[in-house]
Coordinates of C-alpha atoms and ligand atoms in Angstrom, one line a residue:
M157 CA 9.8 62.2 -141.4
Q158 CA 11.4 64.1 -143.3
D159 CA 11.7 62.4 -146.6
I160 CA 8.5 61.6 -145.8
R161 CA 7.1 65.3 -145.6
D162 CA 9.9 66.4 -149.1
A163 CA 7.5 63.8 -151.2
I164 CA 4.4 64.8 -150.1
L165 CA 5.5 68.7 -150.3
A166 CA 6.5 67.3 -154.1
D167 CA 3.7 66.4 -155.2
D168 CA 5.8 63.0 -155.8
T169 CA 2.9 60.8 -153.2
A170 CA 3.5 57.6 -155.0
A171 CA 7.1 58.5 -153.6
V172 CA 5.7 58.3 -150.0
A173 CA 5.0 54.0 -150.9
G174 CA 8.6 53.5 -151.0
L175 CA 9.9 55.0 -148.1
K176 CA 10.4 54.1 -144.6
V177 CA 8.3 54.1 -142.1
P178 CA 9.9 56.0 -138.7
E179 CA 9.7 53.6 -135.6
S180 CA 8.7 57.0 -133.6
Y181 CA 7.1 60.0 -134.6
R182 CA 6.2 63.0 -132.4
G183 CA 2.6 63.6 -130.9
I184 CA -0.3 65.3 -128.8
T185 CA -0.4 62.9 -125.5
V186 CA -2.1 63.5 -122.4
H187 CA -0.5 61.6 -119.4
A188 CA -2.5 58.9 -117.4
D189 CA 0.0 59.9 -114.4
E190 CA -1.2 63.5 -114.4
A191 CA -4.9 62.6 -114.6
D192 CA -5.2 63.8 -111.6
M193 CA -3.1 67.4 -112.1
F194 CA -6.5 70.2 -111.9
E195 CA -8.0 68.7 -109.0
G196 CA -10.8 70.3 -106.9
M197 CA -10.0 73.7 -109.6
A198 CA -13.4 74.7 -111.2
S199 CA -13.4 73.6 -115.5
N200 CA -12.3 77.3 -116.8
E201 CA -9.0 77.0 -114.9
K202 CA -7.7 74.0 -115.8
D203 CA -5.5 74.5 -118.1
P204 CA -4.3 72.5 -121.9
R205 CA -1.5 74.4 -121.8
K206 CA 0.1 72.0 -118.6
S207 CA -1.6 69.1 -119.8
L208 CA -1.1 68.4 -123.7
H209 CA 2.6 67.6 -124.1
L210 CA 4.5 67.0 -127.7
D211 CA 6.0 63.7 -126.8
D212 CA 8.2 61.7 -129.2
V213 CA 6.0 58.2 -129.6
P214 CA 6.2 55.0 -130.9
T215 CA 4.7 54.1 -134.2
P216 CA 2.3 51.2 -134.0
E217 CA 2.3 48.1 -135.7
V218 CA -0.6 48.4 -138.7
A219 CA -2.9 45.9 -138.3
P220 CA -5.1 44.2 -140.4
G221 CA -8.3 46.9 -141.9
E222 CA -6.3 49.5 -140.3
A223 CA -4.0 51.9 -142.4
L224 CA -1.1 54.9 -140.9
V225 CA -1.1 58.4 -142.5
A226 CA 1.4 60.6 -142.4
V227 CA -1.1 63.6 -140.9
M228 CA -0.1 67.4 -142.3
A229 CA -3.1 68.9 -140.1
S230 CA -5.1 68.4 -138.1
A231 CA -7.8 70.2 -136.1
I232 CA -9.0 71.4 -132.5
N233 CA -12.3 70.1 -130.9
Y234 CA -14.5 70.2 -128.0
N235 CA -12.9 66.9 -127.2
T236 CA -9.6 67.3 -127.1
V237 CA -10.7 70.1 -124.6
W238 CA -12.4 67.3 -122.6
T239 CA -9.6 64.8 -122.5
S240 CA -7.3 67.6 -121.8
I241 CA -9.1 68.5 -118.4
F242 CA -9.6 65.5 -117.9
E243 CA -13.3 65.3 -118.2
P244 CA -16.0 64.5 -117.0
V245 CA -13.6 61.6 -116.7
S246 CA -10.1 60.4 -118.1
T247 CA -9.9 59.3 -121.2
F248 CA -7.1 56.7 -119.3
S249 CA -10.8 54.6 -118.9
F250 CA -11.4 54.4 -122.5
L251 CA -8.2 53.2 -123.8
K252 CA -7.7 50.1 -120.9
R253 CA -11.5 49.4 -121.0
Y254 CA -10.2 49.1 -125.3
G255 CA -7.3 46.8 -124.7
K256 CA -9.3 44.7 -122.9
I257 CA -11.0 43.5 -126.1
S258 CA -7.8 42.0 -128.0
P259 CA -5.0 41.9 -127.9
L260 CA -4.4 43.7 -131.7
A261 CA -6.8 46.3 -129.3
K262 CA -4.7 46.6 -126.5
R263 CA -1.7 48.3 -128.7
H264 CA -4.9 51.1 -127.7
D265 CA -4.1 51.3 -124.0
L266 CA -0.8 52.5 -123.5
P267 CA 0.3 55.3 -120.2
Y268 CA 0.1 58.1 -122.6
H269 CA -2.6 59.3 -125.4
V270 CA -2.6 60.4 -128.5
V271 CA -5.3 62.4 -129.1
G272 CA -7.3 64.3 -132.0
S273 CA -9.6 63.2 -134.4
D274 CA -9.8 64.8 -137.4
L275 CA -7.0 65.0 -140.1
A276 CA -5.8 65.6 -143.6
G277 CA -3.0 63.8 -144.9
V278 CA -1.3 60.9 -147.1
V279 CA -1.6 57.3 -146.5
I280 CA 1.8 55.3 -145.9
K281 CA 1.4 51.8 -145.5
T282 CA -1.2 49.6 -145.4
G283 CA -2.6 46.5 -143.2
E284 CA -3.3 43.1 -144.2
G285 CA -6.1 42.8 -146.3
V286 CA -6.9 46.6 -147.0
H287 CA -7.0 47.4 -151.1
T288 CA -9.1 50.0 -150.9
W289 CA -6.8 52.6 -150.6
K290 CA -3.0 52.3 -150.9
P291 CA 0.5 54.4 -150.0
G292 CA 0.3 58.0 -151.7
D293 CA -3.5 58.4 -151.5
K294 CA -4.8 62.0 -149.9
V295 CA -7.1 61.1 -147.6
V296 CA -9.4 62.9 -145.0
A297 CA -10.3 60.5 -141.8
H298 CA -13.5 60.7 -139.7
C299 CA -13.4 59.8 -136.5
L300 CA -15.8 56.6 -136.4
S301 CA -14.2 54.0 -134.6
V302 CA -15.8 50.6 -134.8
E303 CA -15.8 46.1 -134.3
L304 CA -18.7 45.4 -136.1
E305 CA -18.4 41.8 -135.4
A306 CA -22.3 41.9 -133.2
P307 CA -25.5 42.9 -135.1
D308 CA -26.5 45.9 -134.0
G309 CA -24.4 48.5 -136.0
H310 CA -24.8 46.5 -139.7
D311 CA -27.6 49.1 -140.7
D312 CA -26.2 51.9 -138.5
T313 CA -22.4 51.4 -137.7
M314 CA -23.3 54.4 -135.7
M315 CA -25.2 51.2 -133.1
D316 CA -22.3 49.1 -133.0
P317 CA -21.7 48.2 -129.2
E318 CA -17.9 48.9 -130.4
Q319 CA -19.2 52.3 -131.2
R320 CA -15.9 54.3 -130.4
I321 CA -14.3 58.5 -131.5
W322 CA -11.2 57.8 -132.6
G323 CA -8.5 60.1 -131.3
F324 CA -10.5 60.7 -128.1
E325 CA -11.7 57.2 -126.8
T326 CA -9.2 54.7 -128.8
N327 CA -5.2 56.3 -129.3
F328 CA -3.3 57.2 -131.3
G329 CA -5.3 60.4 -133.0
G330 CA -4.4 63.2 -135.6
L331 CA -2.9 65.4 -133.3
A332 CA 1.0 64.1 -134.3
E333 CA 2.7 63.4 -137.4
L334 CA 1.1 60.0 -137.8
A335 CA -2.5 59.1 -137.0
L336 CA -2.7 55.1 -136.9
V337 CA -7.3 54.6 -138.2
K338 CA -8.7 52.7 -139.4
T339 CA -9.6 52.1 -143.4
N340 CA -13.3 52.5 -143.0
Q341 CA -12.7 56.0 -141.4
L342 CA -11.4 57.7 -144.7
M343 CA -11.9 59.6 -148.0
P344 CA -10.8 61.6 -150.0
K345 CA -9.1 64.8 -148.9
P346 CA -11.5 67.3 -151.3
D347 CA -8.4 68.5 -153.8
H348 CA -9.4 72.7 -153.8
L349 CA -9.0 73.2 -150.3
T350 CA -5.7 73.0 -148.0
W351 CA -4.4 70.6 -145.4
E352 CA -5.7 72.6 -142.9
E353 CA -8.9 73.6 -144.8
A354 CA -9.6 70.3 -146.0
A355 CA -8.7 68.8 -141.9
S356 CA -11.4 70.7 -140.5
P357 CA -14.7 69.8 -141.2
G358 CA -14.3 66.7 -140.3
L359 CA -15.4 65.9 -137.1
V360 CA -18.3 68.7 -136.9
N361 CA -19.3 68.9 -140.1
S362 CA -20.3 65.2 -139.6
T363 CA -22.2 65.4 -136.6
A364 CA -23.9 68.2 -138.1
Y365 CA -24.5 66.0 -141.1
R366 CA -26.4 63.3 -138.8
Q367 CA -28.1 65.3 -136.1
L368 CA -29.6 67.7 -138.8
V369 CA -30.0 66.1 -142.0
S370 CA -29.8 62.8 -142.1
A371 CA -33.0 60.6 -141.7
N372 CA -31.2 59.7 -138.1
G373 CA -31.5 62.7 -136.9
A374 CA -34.1 65.9 -137.2
N375 CA -34.0 64.6 -140.6
M376 CA -34.3 68.5 -141.7
T377 CA -36.6 69.1 -145.2
Q378 CA -36.8 72.5 -147.0
G379 CA -38.7 75.8 -145.1
D380 CA -37.8 74.3 -142.6
V381 CA -37.0 77.1 -139.1
V382 CA -33.7 75.7 -137.7
L383 CA -32.6 76.9 -134.2
I384 CA -28.8 77.2 -133.9
W385 CA -27.0 78.0 -131.0
G386 CA -23.5 78.3 -131.3
A387 CA -24.2 79.1 -134.8
S388 CA -21.4 80.3 -135.6
G389 CA -18.9 77.3 -133.2
G390 CA -18.1 74.1 -134.7
L391 CA -20.9 72.4 -135.1
G392 CA -23.1 75.6 -135.2
S393 CA -20.9 77.3 -138.4
Y394 CA -21.7 73.5 -140.6
A395 CA -25.7 73.8 -139.2
T396 CA -26.1 76.9 -140.5
Q397 CA -24.7 76.3 -144.7
F398 CA -26.6 72.8 -144.0
A399 CA -29.8 74.6 -142.8
L400 CA -29.1 77.1 -145.7
N401 CA -28.0 75.0 -148.6
G402 CA -30.2 72.6 -148.4
G403 CA -34.2 75.1 -148.5
A404 CA -34.5 75.9 -144.6
T405 CA -33.9 79.3 -142.7
P406 CA -31.7 79.3 -139.3
V407 CA -32.3 81.1 -136.5
C408 CA -28.9 81.6 -135.9
V409 CA -27.3 82.7 -132.0
V410 CA -24.3 83.5 -131.7
S411 CA -22.8 85.6 -128.7
S412 CA -20.9 88.9 -130.0
P413 CA -21.7 91.6 -132.9
E414 CA -19.1 89.6 -134.8
K415 CA -19.8 86.1 -134.8
A416 CA -23.6 87.5 -135.7
E417 CA -21.2 89.4 -138.7
I418 CA -19.5 85.4 -139.5
A419 CA -23.2 84.0 -139.6
R420 CA -23.4 86.5 -142.0
K421 CA -21.5 86.4 -144.2
M422 CA -22.8 82.5 -144.2
G423 CA -25.7 83.6 -145.2
A424 CA -27.9 84.3 -142.3
E425 CA -30.6 87.1 -142.1
L426 CA -32.1 85.8 -138.4
I427 CA -29.6 86.2 -135.7
I428 CA -29.8 86.5 -131.6
D429 CA -26.4 88.1 -130.2
R430 CA -27.8 85.9 -126.8
S431 CA -25.7 88.6 -124.8
A432 CA -27.1 91.7 -126.0
E433 CA -31.0 90.1 -125.6
G434 CA -29.2 89.1 -121.4
Y435 CA -31.7 85.4 -121.7
K436 CA -31.4 84.4 -118.3
F437 CA -32.4 81.3 -118.1
W438 CA -31.6 80.4 -115.2
S439 CA -32.5 83.2 -111.9
D440 CA -30.2 80.2 -109.3
P441 CA -28.3 77.5 -109.9
E442 CA -31.3 75.2 -109.1
T443 CA -34.2 77.5 -111.1
Q444 CA -35.5 78.5 -114.2
D445 CA -37.4 81.4 -115.1
P446 CA -40.3 80.5 -117.3
R447 CA -40.2 84.2 -119.0
E448 CA -37.6 83.8 -119.7
W449 CA -38.1 81.3 -122.3
K450 CA -40.7 83.1 -123.6
R451 CA -39.0 86.2 -124.2
F452 CA -36.9 84.0 -126.1
G453 CA -39.5 82.8 -127.7
Q454 CA -41.0 86.0 -129.1
K455 CA -37.5 87.5 -130.2
I456 CA -37.8 84.3 -132.6
R457 CA -41.0 85.3 -133.5
E458 CA -40.6 88.5 -134.0
L459 CA -37.9 87.6 -137.1
T460 CA -39.7 84.7 -138.5
G461 CA -43.0 86.2 -138.6
G462 CA -44.0 84.7 -136.1
D463 CA -42.5 80.9 -136.6
D464 CA -42.2 78.8 -134.3
P465 CA -38.5 76.3 -135.1
D466 CA -39.3 72.8 -136.6
I467 CA -36.1 71.7 -135.5
V468 CA -33.9 73.7 -132.2
F469 CA -30.2 72.7 -133.2
E470 CA -29.1 71.6 -129.4
H471 CA -25.3 71.0 -128.2
P472 CA -25.1 73.5 -125.1
G473 CA -26.9 72.0 -122.6
R474 CA -28.1 72.5 -119.1
E475 CA -27.8 75.9 -120.0
T476 CA -30.5 76.5 -122.5
F477 CA -32.1 73.1 -122.5
G478 CA -35.4 74.6 -121.0
A479 CA -35.7 77.1 -123.2
S480 CA -35.0 74.8 -126.2
V481 CA -38.2 72.6 -125.5
Y482 CA -39.7 75.2 -124.7
V483 CA -39.2 77.5 -128.1
A484 CA -39.4 74.3 -130.8
K485 CA -43.2 74.5 -132.6
R486 CA -45.8 72.1 -131.8
G487 CA -44.5 68.9 -132.9
G488 CA -41.0 70.1 -133.7
T489 CA -37.9 68.3 -132.6
I490 CA -35.1 69.1 -130.7
V491 CA -32.3 67.5 -131.5
T492 CA -29.6 67.3 -129.2
C493 CA -25.8 65.7 -129.6
A494 CA -23.8 67.3 -126.5
S495 CA -24.0 69.2 -122.8
T496 CA -20.9 71.8 -123.3
S497 CA -22.8 74.0 -120.3
G498 CA -23.7 70.5 -117.8
F499 CA -25.8 67.1 -119.1
M500 CA -28.5 67.4 -116.0
H501 CA -30.9 69.1 -118.2
Q502 CA -34.4 70.4 -116.4
Y503 CA -36.8 70.5 -119.4
D504 CA -40.8 71.0 -118.5
N505 CA -42.6 68.5 -120.2
R506 CA -46.0 69.9 -120.0
Y507 CA -44.7 71.9 -123.8
L508 CA -43.4 68.4 -125.3
W509 CA -46.3 66.1 -124.7
M510 CA -49.5 68.6 -124.9
N511 CA -46.7 70.3 -128.1
L512 CA -45.9 66.7 -129.0
K513 CA -42.4 67.8 -129.7
R514 CA -39.6 65.1 -129.8
I515 CA -36.6 65.2 -127.7
I516 CA -33.4 63.1 -130.1
G517 CA -30.4 62.6 -129.5
S518 CA -27.5 61.9 -131.6
H519 CA -23.9 61.3 -132.1
F520 CA -21.3 61.9 -134.6
A521 CA -22.1 59.9 -137.9
N522 CA -22.0 56.9 -139.9
Y523 CA -19.4 56.5 -142.5
K524 CA -23.1 57.2 -144.7
E525 CA -23.6 60.0 -143.4
A526 CA -19.0 60.9 -142.9
Y527 CA -18.6 60.2 -146.5
L528 CA -22.1 62.8 -147.9
A529 CA -21.1 65.1 -145.5
N530 CA -17.2 65.4 -147.3
R531 CA -18.8 64.5 -150.1
L532 CA -20.6 67.9 -149.6
V533 CA -17.2 69.7 -148.4
A534 CA -15.7 68.4 -151.9
Q535 CA -17.9 69.8 -154.3
G536 CA -18.0 73.3 -152.9
A537 CA -21.6 73.1 -151.8
I538 CA -20.1 73.5 -147.7
H539 CA -17.4 75.6 -146.9
P540 CA -14.5 74.6 -144.0
T541 CA -14.6 77.8 -141.3
V542 CA -11.0 77.7 -140.1
S543 CA -10.1 80.7 -138.6
R544 CA -7.0 80.6 -137.4
V545 CA -4.3 77.8 -137.7
Y546 CA -1.4 76.8 -134.7
S547 CA 1.3 75.1 -135.5
L548 CA 1.7 71.4 -133.5
E549 CA 3.6 72.4 -130.1
Q550 CA 0.9 75.7 -129.8
T551 CA -1.5 72.7 -129.4
G552 CA -1.9 73.6 -126.0
E553 CA -2.8 77.3 -126.5
A554 CA -5.1 76.6 -129.6
A555 CA -7.0 74.0 -127.1
N556 CA -7.0 76.9 -124.3
D557 CA -9.0 78.9 -127.0
V558 CA -11.6 76.9 -127.8
H559 CA -12.0 76.1 -123.9
H560 CA -13.0 79.9 -123.0
N561 CA -14.5 80.4 -125.8
S562 CA -12.4 82.5 -127.7
H563 CA -12.0 80.9 -131.2
Q564 CA -14.4 81.0 -133.9
G565 CA -15.7 78.3 -136.7
K566 CA -13.1 76.1 -136.1
V567 CA -9.3 76.5 -135.4
G568 CA -6.7 74.4 -137.3
V569 CA -2.8 72.6 -135.9
L570 CA -0.3 71.9 -139.1
G571 CA 1.7 68.6 -138.2
L572 CA 4.3 67.8 -141.0
A573 CA 2.9 70.7 -143.3
P574 CA 6.0 73.2 -142.4
E575 CA 3.4 75.9 -143.2
E576 CA -0.9 76.9 -143.9
G577 CA -1.8 77.1 -147.6
L578 CA -0.1 74.1 -148.7
G579 CA -2.4 70.6 -150.9
V580 CA -4.0 72.4 -153.1
T581 CA -4.7 70.7 -156.1
N582 CA -7.4 72.0 -158.1
T583 CA -6.7 76.1 -158.5
E584 CA -9.7 76.8 -160.8
K585 CA -12.8 74.8 -158.0
R586 CA -10.8 76.4 -155.2
A587 CA -11.0 80.5 -157.0
Q588 CA -14.8 79.4 -157.4
H589 CA -15.1 79.3 -153.8
L590 CA -12.1 81.8 -152.3
D591 CA -14.6 83.8 -150.8
A592 CA -16.5 81.4 -148.7
I593 CA -13.4 79.3 -147.8
N594 CA -12.1 82.8 -145.9
R595 CA -15.2 83.6 -144.1
F596 CA -13.8 83.0 -140.6
R597 CA -10.6 84.2 -141.7
G598 CA -8.9 87.3 -139.6
V599 CA -12.8 87.2 -137.8
Ligands
NAP149 N1 -22.0 63.7 -129.7 C1 -20.7 64.2 -130.8 O1 -21.3 63.6 -132.1 C2 -20.4 65.5 -130.9 C3 -19.6 66.0 -131.8 C4 -19.2 67.7 -132.0 C5 -18.6 68.1 -130.5 N2 -19.6 67.5 -129.5 C6 -19.9 68.6 -128.3 O2 -20.2 69.5 -128.9 C7 -20.3 70.9 -127.6 C8 -20.2 71.7 -128.6 O3 -18.9 71.6 -129.4 P1 -18.2 72.5 -130.9 O4 -17.8 72.3 -131.4 O5 -19.9 73.6 -131.3 O6 -17.9 74.3 -129.5 P2 -17.4 75.4 -130.2 O7 -17.4 75.4 -131.2 O8 -17.5 75.3 -128.7 O9 -19.3 76.3 -130.6 C9 -19.2 76.2 -129.0 C10 -20.6 77.6 -129.5 O10 -21.7 76.8 -128.5 C11 -22.5 78.0 -127.4 N3 -22.1 78.0 -126.6 C12 -21.1 77.7 -125.6 N4 -21.8 77.8 -124.8 C13 -23.2 78.2 -124.2 C14 -24.1 78.7 -123.3 N5 -24.1 77.4 -122.1 N6 -25.3 79.4 -124.7 C15 -25.3 79.4 -125.3 N7 -24.3 79.6 -126.2 C16 -22.7 78.4 -125.5 C17 -21.2 79.2 -128.2 O11 -21.5 80.0 -128.9 P3 -22.0 81.6 -128.2 O12 -21.2 82.2 -127.4 O13 -21.4 82.9 -129.9 O14 -22.9 81.5 -129.4 C18 -20.2 78.1 -128.9 O15 -19.5 78.6 -130.3 C19 -19.4 70.0 -127.4 O16 -19.3 69.7 -126.1 C20 -18.4 69.2 -127.5 O17 -17.8 67.8 -126.8 C21 -20.1 66.2 -129.8

């Protein structure tokens, strides 16, 4: 492993091709025999630091169409929080189901799950039939794993009935020294970014792109007013940038003055601090308060000069969904990709049908959407939102920060990179964007 690291650090990536693939590597795992460890506890008491382990695991065989990547850096996504607290279900149920489809998929069904759905690194080995990528290539990986044997996914790969999220519904994820991916997950690493910066946009950037920009999602256009929940968080920080980059007006919802400051730094002008405003959309756990939806809607109109949102970018779920449906403009779109606060949503359907609004479900992104989202990062039009970087050993702590919403933007994790700040090969482009790249640092 040290030889691989040394070759990459010396930027002698061609040499990587001649190196022996190690028989084992270190990765962040959850253990199948611990899936009940938090039983009976409230979600916020379940501690990822107890369930995430750093283990030495055997290197998997590389099958046709796959690549083994030396991971220089990865990032925390909320799906690793879900895996680590075994909610809403243990991810071993996904691995078991996947393992049943073929002998090669069976490799994923193990008593440990190496997690993580982002990476930046260098290809060290490719499987048979791979000709677009080769050992030594500097890459990032998106997390869409598809089989594409059914007709359903051939217009839009997200429609493949065998669609899975790598490192969440498959094994050998990115929070590790090595990772196994299908080569149709690979994309060029943006050359002006460090390993940890390049690794961090992947999952959330692609998701926000499909959800907000793509015709498969809300199909945002110039002049749209876009209400963005959690605007300084993982998804929201990219949605805010896409809105601004695409000529829309984001209305950013955050929960503290520090988070409001980050939204302002990204260029947003219309910001709502939901804590300061004290919205209470639920008067008790079963009953919502439409007067609070109205008060929220009035605040949005006050900021926009009277406009309601053309698009509501939803992911908090149960706590906010009633308000989101209420405040969307007549004919507007509520586009949702998650339910962080609870998946049994409740809203007043009269506001939806009488005002011809639409609810769209969105999930990750197809290869093309992920590629286009990454290309915007490579072009310097969209920037990473890394606030803090942890070592592989500290992954539990990093996931705990995200679990408790005490982070900003994205939290990076180093793999083989011994320190932050490495991997940049285009210093000129970097210099042009340095302030934007560092917006989330030290807040
Ligand atoms: N379907 C997909 O493909 C996909 C992809 C990525 C993520 N997700 C899911 O999307 C969710 C968010 O992911 P993320 O990476 O953006 O997480 P994140 O970094 O934790 O950001 C979420 C933000 O949402 C806001 N928020 C949290 N709870 C809220 C509540 N009850 N009411 C209002 N706002 C709330 C918080 O902002 P403030 O406190 O500042 O308001 C927080 O910063 C997670 O559930 C994740 O699993 C789904």
